Short mmCIF file of C-alpha atoms in Angstrom, two decimals:
data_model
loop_
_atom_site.label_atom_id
_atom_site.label_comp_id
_atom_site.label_asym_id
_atom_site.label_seq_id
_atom_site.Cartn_x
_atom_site.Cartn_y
_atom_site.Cartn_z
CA UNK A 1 104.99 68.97 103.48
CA UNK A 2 108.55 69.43 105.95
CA UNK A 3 110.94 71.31 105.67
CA UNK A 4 113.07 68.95 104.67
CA UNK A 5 110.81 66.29 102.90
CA UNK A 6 107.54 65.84 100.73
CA UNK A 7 105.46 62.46 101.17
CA UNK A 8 103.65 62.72 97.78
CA UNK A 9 100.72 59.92 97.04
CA UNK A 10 98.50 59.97 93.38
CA UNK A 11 95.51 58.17 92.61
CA UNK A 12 94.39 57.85 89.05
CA UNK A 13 90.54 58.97 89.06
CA UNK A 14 90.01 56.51 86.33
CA UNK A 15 91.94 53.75 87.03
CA UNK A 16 92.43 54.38 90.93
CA UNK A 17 95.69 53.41 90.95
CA UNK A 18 97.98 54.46 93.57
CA UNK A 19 101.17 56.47 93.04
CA UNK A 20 103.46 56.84 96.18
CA UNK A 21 106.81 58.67 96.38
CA UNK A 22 109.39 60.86 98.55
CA UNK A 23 110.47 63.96 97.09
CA UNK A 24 112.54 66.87 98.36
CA UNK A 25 111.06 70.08 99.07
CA UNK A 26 112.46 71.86 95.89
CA UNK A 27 109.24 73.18 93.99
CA UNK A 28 111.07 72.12 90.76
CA UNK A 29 111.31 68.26 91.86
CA UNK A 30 107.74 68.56 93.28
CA UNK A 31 106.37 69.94 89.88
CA UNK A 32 108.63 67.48 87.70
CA UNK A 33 106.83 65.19 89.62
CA UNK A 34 103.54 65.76 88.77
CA UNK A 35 104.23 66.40 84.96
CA UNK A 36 105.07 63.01 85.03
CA UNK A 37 101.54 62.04 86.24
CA UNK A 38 98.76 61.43 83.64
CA UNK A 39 96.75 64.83 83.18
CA UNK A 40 94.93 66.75 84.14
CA UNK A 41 96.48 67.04 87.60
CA UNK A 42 95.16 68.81 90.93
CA UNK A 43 97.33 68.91 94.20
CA UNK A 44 96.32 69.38 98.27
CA UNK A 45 98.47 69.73 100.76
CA UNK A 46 98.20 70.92 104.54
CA UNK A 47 98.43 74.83 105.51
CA UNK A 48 101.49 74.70 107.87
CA UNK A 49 104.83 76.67 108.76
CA UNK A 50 105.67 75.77 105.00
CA UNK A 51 103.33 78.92 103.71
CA UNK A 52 101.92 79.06 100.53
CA UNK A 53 105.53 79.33 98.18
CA UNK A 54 104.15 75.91 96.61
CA UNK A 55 100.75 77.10 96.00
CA UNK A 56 101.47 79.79 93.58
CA UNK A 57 104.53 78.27 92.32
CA UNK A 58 102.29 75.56 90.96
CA UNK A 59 99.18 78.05 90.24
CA UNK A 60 101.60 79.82 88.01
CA UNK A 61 102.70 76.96 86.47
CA UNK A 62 99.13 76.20 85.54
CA UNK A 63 98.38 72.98 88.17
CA UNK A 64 95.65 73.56 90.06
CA UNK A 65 96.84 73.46 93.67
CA UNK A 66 94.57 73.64 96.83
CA UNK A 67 95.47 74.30 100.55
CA UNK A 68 93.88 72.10 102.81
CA UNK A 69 92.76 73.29 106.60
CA UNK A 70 94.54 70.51 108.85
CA UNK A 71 91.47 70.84 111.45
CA UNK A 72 88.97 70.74 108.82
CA UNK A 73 90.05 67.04 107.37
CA UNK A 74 87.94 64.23 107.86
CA UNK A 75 89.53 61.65 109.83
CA UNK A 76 89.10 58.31 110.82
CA UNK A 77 87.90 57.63 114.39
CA UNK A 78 89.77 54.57 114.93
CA UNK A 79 92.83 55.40 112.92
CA UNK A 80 95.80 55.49 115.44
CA UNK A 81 98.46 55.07 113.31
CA UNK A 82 100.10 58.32 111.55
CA UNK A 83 102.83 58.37 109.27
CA UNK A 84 103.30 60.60 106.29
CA UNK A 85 102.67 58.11 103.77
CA UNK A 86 99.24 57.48 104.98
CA UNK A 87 98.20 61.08 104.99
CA UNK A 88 99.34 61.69 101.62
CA UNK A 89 97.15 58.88 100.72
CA UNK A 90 94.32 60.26 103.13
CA UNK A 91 94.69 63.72 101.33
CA UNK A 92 94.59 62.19 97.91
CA UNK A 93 91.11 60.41 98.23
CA UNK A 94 89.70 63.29 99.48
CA UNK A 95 90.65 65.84 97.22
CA UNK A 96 89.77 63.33 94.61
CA UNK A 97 85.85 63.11 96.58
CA UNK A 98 86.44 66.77 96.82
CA UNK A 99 85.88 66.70 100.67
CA UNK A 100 88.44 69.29 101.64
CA UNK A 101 88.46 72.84 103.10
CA UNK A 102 90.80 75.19 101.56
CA UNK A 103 91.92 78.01 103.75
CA UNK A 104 92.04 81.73 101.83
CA UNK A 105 95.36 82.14 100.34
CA UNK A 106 96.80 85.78 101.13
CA UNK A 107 98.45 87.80 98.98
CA UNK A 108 101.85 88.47 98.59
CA UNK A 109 101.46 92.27 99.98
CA UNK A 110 98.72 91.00 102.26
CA UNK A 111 101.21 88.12 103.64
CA UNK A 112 103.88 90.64 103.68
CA UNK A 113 102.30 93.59 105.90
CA UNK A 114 100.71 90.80 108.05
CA UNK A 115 104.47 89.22 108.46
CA UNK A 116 105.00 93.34 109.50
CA UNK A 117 101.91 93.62 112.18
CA UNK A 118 102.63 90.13 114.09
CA UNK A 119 106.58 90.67 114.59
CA UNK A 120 105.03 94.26 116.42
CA UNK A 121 102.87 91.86 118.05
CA UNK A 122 105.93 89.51 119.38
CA UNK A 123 107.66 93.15 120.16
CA UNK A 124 105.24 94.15 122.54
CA UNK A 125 105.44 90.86 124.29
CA UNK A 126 109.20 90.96 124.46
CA UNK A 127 109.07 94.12 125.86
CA UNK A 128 106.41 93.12 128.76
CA UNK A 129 108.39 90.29 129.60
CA UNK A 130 111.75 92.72 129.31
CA UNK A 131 109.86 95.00 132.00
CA UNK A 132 108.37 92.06 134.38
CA UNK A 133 112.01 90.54 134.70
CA UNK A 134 113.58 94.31 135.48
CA UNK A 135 111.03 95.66 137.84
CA UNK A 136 111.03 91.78 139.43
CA UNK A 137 114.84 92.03 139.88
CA UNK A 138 113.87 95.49 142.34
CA UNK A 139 111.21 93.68 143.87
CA UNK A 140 113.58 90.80 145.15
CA UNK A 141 115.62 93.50 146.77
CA UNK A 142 113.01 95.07 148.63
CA UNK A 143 112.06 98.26 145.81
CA UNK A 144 108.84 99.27 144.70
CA UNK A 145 107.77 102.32 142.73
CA UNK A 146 104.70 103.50 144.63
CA UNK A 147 104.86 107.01 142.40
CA UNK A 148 101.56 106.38 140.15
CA UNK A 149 101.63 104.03 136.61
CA UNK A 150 104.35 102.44 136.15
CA UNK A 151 106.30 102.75 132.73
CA UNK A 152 105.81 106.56 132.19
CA UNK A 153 108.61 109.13 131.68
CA UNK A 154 108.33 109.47 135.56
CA UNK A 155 108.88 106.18 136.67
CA UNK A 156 111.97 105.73 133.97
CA UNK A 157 113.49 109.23 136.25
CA UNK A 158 113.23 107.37 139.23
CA UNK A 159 114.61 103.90 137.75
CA UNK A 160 118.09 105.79 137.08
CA UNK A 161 117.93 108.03 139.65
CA UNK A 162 116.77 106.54 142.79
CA UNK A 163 116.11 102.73 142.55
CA UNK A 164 119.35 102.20 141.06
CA UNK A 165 121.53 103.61 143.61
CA UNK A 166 119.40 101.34 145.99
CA UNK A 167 121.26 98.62 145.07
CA UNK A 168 124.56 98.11 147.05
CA UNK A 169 126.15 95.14 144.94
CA UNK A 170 128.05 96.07 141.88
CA UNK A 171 126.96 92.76 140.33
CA UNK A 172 123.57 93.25 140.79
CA UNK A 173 123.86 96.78 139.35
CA UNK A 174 124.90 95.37 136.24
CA UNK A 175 122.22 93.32 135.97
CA UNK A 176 120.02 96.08 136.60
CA UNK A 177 122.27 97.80 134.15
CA UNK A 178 121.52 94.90 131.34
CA UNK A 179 117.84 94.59 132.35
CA UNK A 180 117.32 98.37 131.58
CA UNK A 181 118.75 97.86 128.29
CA UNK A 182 116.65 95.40 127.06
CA UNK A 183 113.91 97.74 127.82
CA UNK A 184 114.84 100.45 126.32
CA UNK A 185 116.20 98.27 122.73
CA UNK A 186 112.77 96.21 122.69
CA UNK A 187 110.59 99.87 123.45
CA UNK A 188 112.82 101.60 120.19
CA UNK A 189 112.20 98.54 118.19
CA UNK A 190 108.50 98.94 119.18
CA UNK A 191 108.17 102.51 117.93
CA UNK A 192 110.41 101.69 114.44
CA UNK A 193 107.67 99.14 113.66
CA UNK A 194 104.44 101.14 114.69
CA UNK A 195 106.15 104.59 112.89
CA UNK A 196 106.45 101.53 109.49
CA UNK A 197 102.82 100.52 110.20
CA UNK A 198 101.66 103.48 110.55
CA UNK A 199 103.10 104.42 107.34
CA UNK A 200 101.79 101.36 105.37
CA UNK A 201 97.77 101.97 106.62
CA UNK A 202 98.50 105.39 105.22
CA UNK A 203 99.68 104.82 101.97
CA UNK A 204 98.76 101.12 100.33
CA UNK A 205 95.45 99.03 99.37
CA UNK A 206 94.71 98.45 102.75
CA UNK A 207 94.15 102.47 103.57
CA UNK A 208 90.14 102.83 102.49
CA UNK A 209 89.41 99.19 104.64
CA UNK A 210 91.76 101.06 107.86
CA UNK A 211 89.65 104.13 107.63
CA UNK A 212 86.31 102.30 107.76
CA UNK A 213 87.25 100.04 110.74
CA UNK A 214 88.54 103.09 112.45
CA UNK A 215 85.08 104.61 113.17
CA UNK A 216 84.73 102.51 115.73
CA UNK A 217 86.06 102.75 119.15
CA UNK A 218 89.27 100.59 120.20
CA UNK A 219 90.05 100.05 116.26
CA UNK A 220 93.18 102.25 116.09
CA UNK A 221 95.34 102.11 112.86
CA UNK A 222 97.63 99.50 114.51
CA UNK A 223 94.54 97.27 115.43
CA UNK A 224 92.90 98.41 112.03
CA UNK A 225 95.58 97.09 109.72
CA UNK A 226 96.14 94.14 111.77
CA UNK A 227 92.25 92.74 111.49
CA UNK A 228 92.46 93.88 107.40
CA UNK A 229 95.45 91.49 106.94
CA UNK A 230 94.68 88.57 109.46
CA UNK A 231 90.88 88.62 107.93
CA UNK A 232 91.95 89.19 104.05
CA UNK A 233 88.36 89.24 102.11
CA UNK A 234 85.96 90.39 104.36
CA UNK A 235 83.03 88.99 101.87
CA UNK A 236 83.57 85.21 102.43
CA UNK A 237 82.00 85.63 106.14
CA UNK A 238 78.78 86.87 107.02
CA UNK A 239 77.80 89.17 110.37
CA UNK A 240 77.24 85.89 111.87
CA UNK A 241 79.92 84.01 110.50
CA UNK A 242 82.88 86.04 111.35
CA UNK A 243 82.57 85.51 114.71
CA UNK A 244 83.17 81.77 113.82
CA UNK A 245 86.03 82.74 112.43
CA UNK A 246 87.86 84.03 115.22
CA UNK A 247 86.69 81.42 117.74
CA UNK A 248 84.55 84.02 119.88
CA UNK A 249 80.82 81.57 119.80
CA UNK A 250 80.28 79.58 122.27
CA UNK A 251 81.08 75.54 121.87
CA UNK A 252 78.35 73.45 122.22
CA UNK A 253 77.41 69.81 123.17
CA UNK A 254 74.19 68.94 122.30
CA UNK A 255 72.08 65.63 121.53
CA UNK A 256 68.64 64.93 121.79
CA UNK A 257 66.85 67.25 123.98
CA UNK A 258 69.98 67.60 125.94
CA UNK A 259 71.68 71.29 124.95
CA UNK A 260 74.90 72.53 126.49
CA UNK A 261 76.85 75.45 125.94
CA UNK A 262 79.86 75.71 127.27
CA UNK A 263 83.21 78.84 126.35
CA UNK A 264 84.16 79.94 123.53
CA UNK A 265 85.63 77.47 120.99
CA UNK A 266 89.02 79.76 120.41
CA UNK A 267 89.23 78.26 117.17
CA UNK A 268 90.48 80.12 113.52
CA UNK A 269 93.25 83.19 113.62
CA UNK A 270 94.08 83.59 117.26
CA UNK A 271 95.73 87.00 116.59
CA UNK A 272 92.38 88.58 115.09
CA UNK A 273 90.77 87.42 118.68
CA UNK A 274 92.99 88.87 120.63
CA UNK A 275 92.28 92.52 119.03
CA UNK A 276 88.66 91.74 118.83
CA UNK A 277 88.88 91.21 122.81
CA UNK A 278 91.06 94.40 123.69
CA UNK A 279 88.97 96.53 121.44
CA UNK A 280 85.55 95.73 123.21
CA UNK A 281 86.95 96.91 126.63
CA UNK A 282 86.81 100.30 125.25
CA UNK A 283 83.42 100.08 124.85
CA UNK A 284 82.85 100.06 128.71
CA UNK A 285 83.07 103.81 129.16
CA UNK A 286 80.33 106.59 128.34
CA UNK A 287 80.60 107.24 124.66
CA UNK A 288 81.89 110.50 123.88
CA UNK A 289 83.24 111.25 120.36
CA UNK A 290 86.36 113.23 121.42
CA UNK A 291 89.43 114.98 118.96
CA UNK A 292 90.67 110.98 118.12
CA UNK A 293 87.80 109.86 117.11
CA UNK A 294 86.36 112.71 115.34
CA UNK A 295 89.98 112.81 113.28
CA UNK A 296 89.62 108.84 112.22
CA UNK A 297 86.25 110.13 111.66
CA UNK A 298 87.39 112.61 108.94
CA UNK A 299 89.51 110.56 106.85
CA UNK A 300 86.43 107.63 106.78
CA UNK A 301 83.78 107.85 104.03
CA UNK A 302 79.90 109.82 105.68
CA UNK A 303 78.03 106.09 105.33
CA UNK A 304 81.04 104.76 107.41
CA UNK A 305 81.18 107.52 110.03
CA UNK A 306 77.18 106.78 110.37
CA UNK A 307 77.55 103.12 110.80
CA UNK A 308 80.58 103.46 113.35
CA UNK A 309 78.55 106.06 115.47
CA UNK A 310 75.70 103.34 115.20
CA UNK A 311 77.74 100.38 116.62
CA UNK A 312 79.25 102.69 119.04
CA UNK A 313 76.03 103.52 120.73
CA UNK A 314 75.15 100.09 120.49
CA UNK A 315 78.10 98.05 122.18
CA UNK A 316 78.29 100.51 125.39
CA UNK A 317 74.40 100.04 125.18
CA UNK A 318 75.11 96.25 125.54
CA UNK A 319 78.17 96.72 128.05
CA UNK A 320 75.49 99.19 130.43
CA UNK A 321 72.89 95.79 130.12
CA UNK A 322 75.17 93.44 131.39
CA UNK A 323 77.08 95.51 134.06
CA UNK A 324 73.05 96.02 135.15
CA UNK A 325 72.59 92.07 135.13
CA UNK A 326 76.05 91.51 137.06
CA UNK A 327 77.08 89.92 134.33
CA UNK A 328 81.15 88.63 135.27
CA UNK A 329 83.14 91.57 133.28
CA UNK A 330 85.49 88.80 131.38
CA UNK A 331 82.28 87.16 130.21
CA UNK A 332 80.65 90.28 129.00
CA UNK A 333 83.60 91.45 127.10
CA UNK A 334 84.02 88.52 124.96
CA UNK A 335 80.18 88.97 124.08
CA UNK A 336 80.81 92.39 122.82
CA UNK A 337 83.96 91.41 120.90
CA UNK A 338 81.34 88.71 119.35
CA UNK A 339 79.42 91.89 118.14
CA UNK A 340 82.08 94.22 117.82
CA UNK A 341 83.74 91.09 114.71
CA UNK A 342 79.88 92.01 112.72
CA UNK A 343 79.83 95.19 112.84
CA UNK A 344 84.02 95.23 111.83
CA UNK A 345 82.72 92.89 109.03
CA UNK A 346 79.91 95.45 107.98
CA UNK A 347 82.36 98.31 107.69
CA UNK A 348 84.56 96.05 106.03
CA UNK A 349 82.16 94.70 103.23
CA UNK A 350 80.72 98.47 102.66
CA UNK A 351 81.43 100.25 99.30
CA UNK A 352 84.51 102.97 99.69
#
């Protein structure tokens, strides 16, 4: 599947004969396609920037359609040519062996309020980089806010009022004038989208699974929604599958009596690791169920509220271990975010 083409191959599971053709990417073509085919039909193709518009076009239309995880094919070792043709053909014999690994389709709300939480996500980067390339423009010209954090209501004061009149060039005030912009556009943008996400984890089938995670420190509602959408059903993983998942075990290269471990294999949904890892640094500090906690704590069911306070204790249990051992912090924390993905996963799976 392209954007702009379709490399389509069919083998006859009776006859095995081969069926090869180049179609456009209209869904119509595609499915006049396979009517043409001897029934019954089934289709695979590879989850890509394409999505899934095929999938339930042709799951509506009553063809069975499955979509195939690209790392999860079996390939040839000594296969070095590639060309569409012979991956349609590839695709075809094992769907017809039924060797393939469909990913879990989303749906269309899920796909939608996920679409939601990762353009926040590309907001907050746009607005670090906004920030690095305004406070690096002061810092070629010799000026550097030395008046606590940097990014507060304080340090935007003395932006305007004192590093800015710092600079003698007009030219470089207007870039100053065009960096400071951008900041303040990408931060507005920033708060529309969390005041919209906020709204959504209030107010939609996502709410009761938002509460649940939320009894646990570092899961805000942002961080919340964001695992319930990347994740989608919670009950195809296991505690000790879910870390899988979101590429937080450790790889390994072992044969014979030969066993090496080596970091983490930063495999599956990237985005879901990333929250995993910033939640567990929360973990660090002395537990102490404070006003924010206790009000996620009042919207969650009692057995959730139990379990939370359980794998709270636990993971800054685990964090005081390892800062005993001199365990490297960076290591540490991806070890907790290992634990932290169960027990998400056990307040996701738990009856509302």
């Amino acid at each position: 599947m392209h954007a702009r083409s379709v490399a389509a191959a069919a083998i006859d599971g009776v006859t095995g004969e081969l069926v090869q053709s180049r179609l456009t990417p209209s869904y119509d073509h595609i499915a006049g396609w396979l009517r043409g085919l001897p029934g019954p039909v089934a289709v695979a193709y590879e989850a890509g920037p394409t999505g899934f518009g095929l999938f339930r076009y042709l799951t509506a239309a009553g063809i069975r359609c499955e979509v195939v995880a690209p790392s999860k094919l079996q390939k040839p070792a000594g296969d070095r040519i590639k060309t569409d043709a012979k991956d349609a053909i590839h695709l075809a014999r094992l769907l017809r062996l039924d060797e393939v690994t469909a990913v879990a389709i989303p749906g269309v709300e899920q796909e939608a309020v996920r679409d939601l939480v990762r353009a926040r996500e590309d907001c907050r980067g746009d607005l670090m980089r906004a920030r690095h390339r305004l406070s690096k423009l002061l810092l070629r010209h010799g000026i550097v806010y030395c008046g606590g954090a940097a990014w507060t209501g304080k340090h935007d004061a003395w932006l305007r009022r004192e590093a800015l009149p710092q600079l003698g060039s007009p030219v470089t005030r207007l870039a100053f004038d065009s960096g400071y912009e951008s900041v303040l556009a990408t931060k507005a943008r920033r708060d529309r989208l969390d005041e919209q996400i906020e709204q959504i984890a209030a107010d939609s089938e996502f709410t009761p699974l938002v509460q649940r995670l939320g009894c646990l420190r570092g899961i805000s509602t942002l961080t919340g929604l964001a695992l319930a959408v990347e994740i989608g059903d919670w009950h195809r993983f296991t505690g000790g599958t879910i870390a899988t998942f979101v590429g937080l075990v450790p790889s390994e290269y072992s044969s014979g009596q030969l066993r090496a471990q080596g970091s983490i294999t930063k495999t599956g949904n990237g985005h879901a690791r990333r929250l995993l890892v910033e939640a567990a640094w929360h973990h660090r500090a002395r537990y102490r169920i404070g006003k924010t906690m206790r009000d996620r704590w009042n919207l969650a069911p009692a057995a959730a509220r139990i379990r939370g306070d359980e794998g709270n204790h636990r993971l800054h249990q685990r964090w005081v271990r390892f800062i005993e051992r001199r365990k490297r912090h960076t290591v540490a924390n991806v070890a907790i975010a290992r634990e932290l993905a169960g027990w998400c996963w056990s307040l996701a799976v738990m009856d509302d």
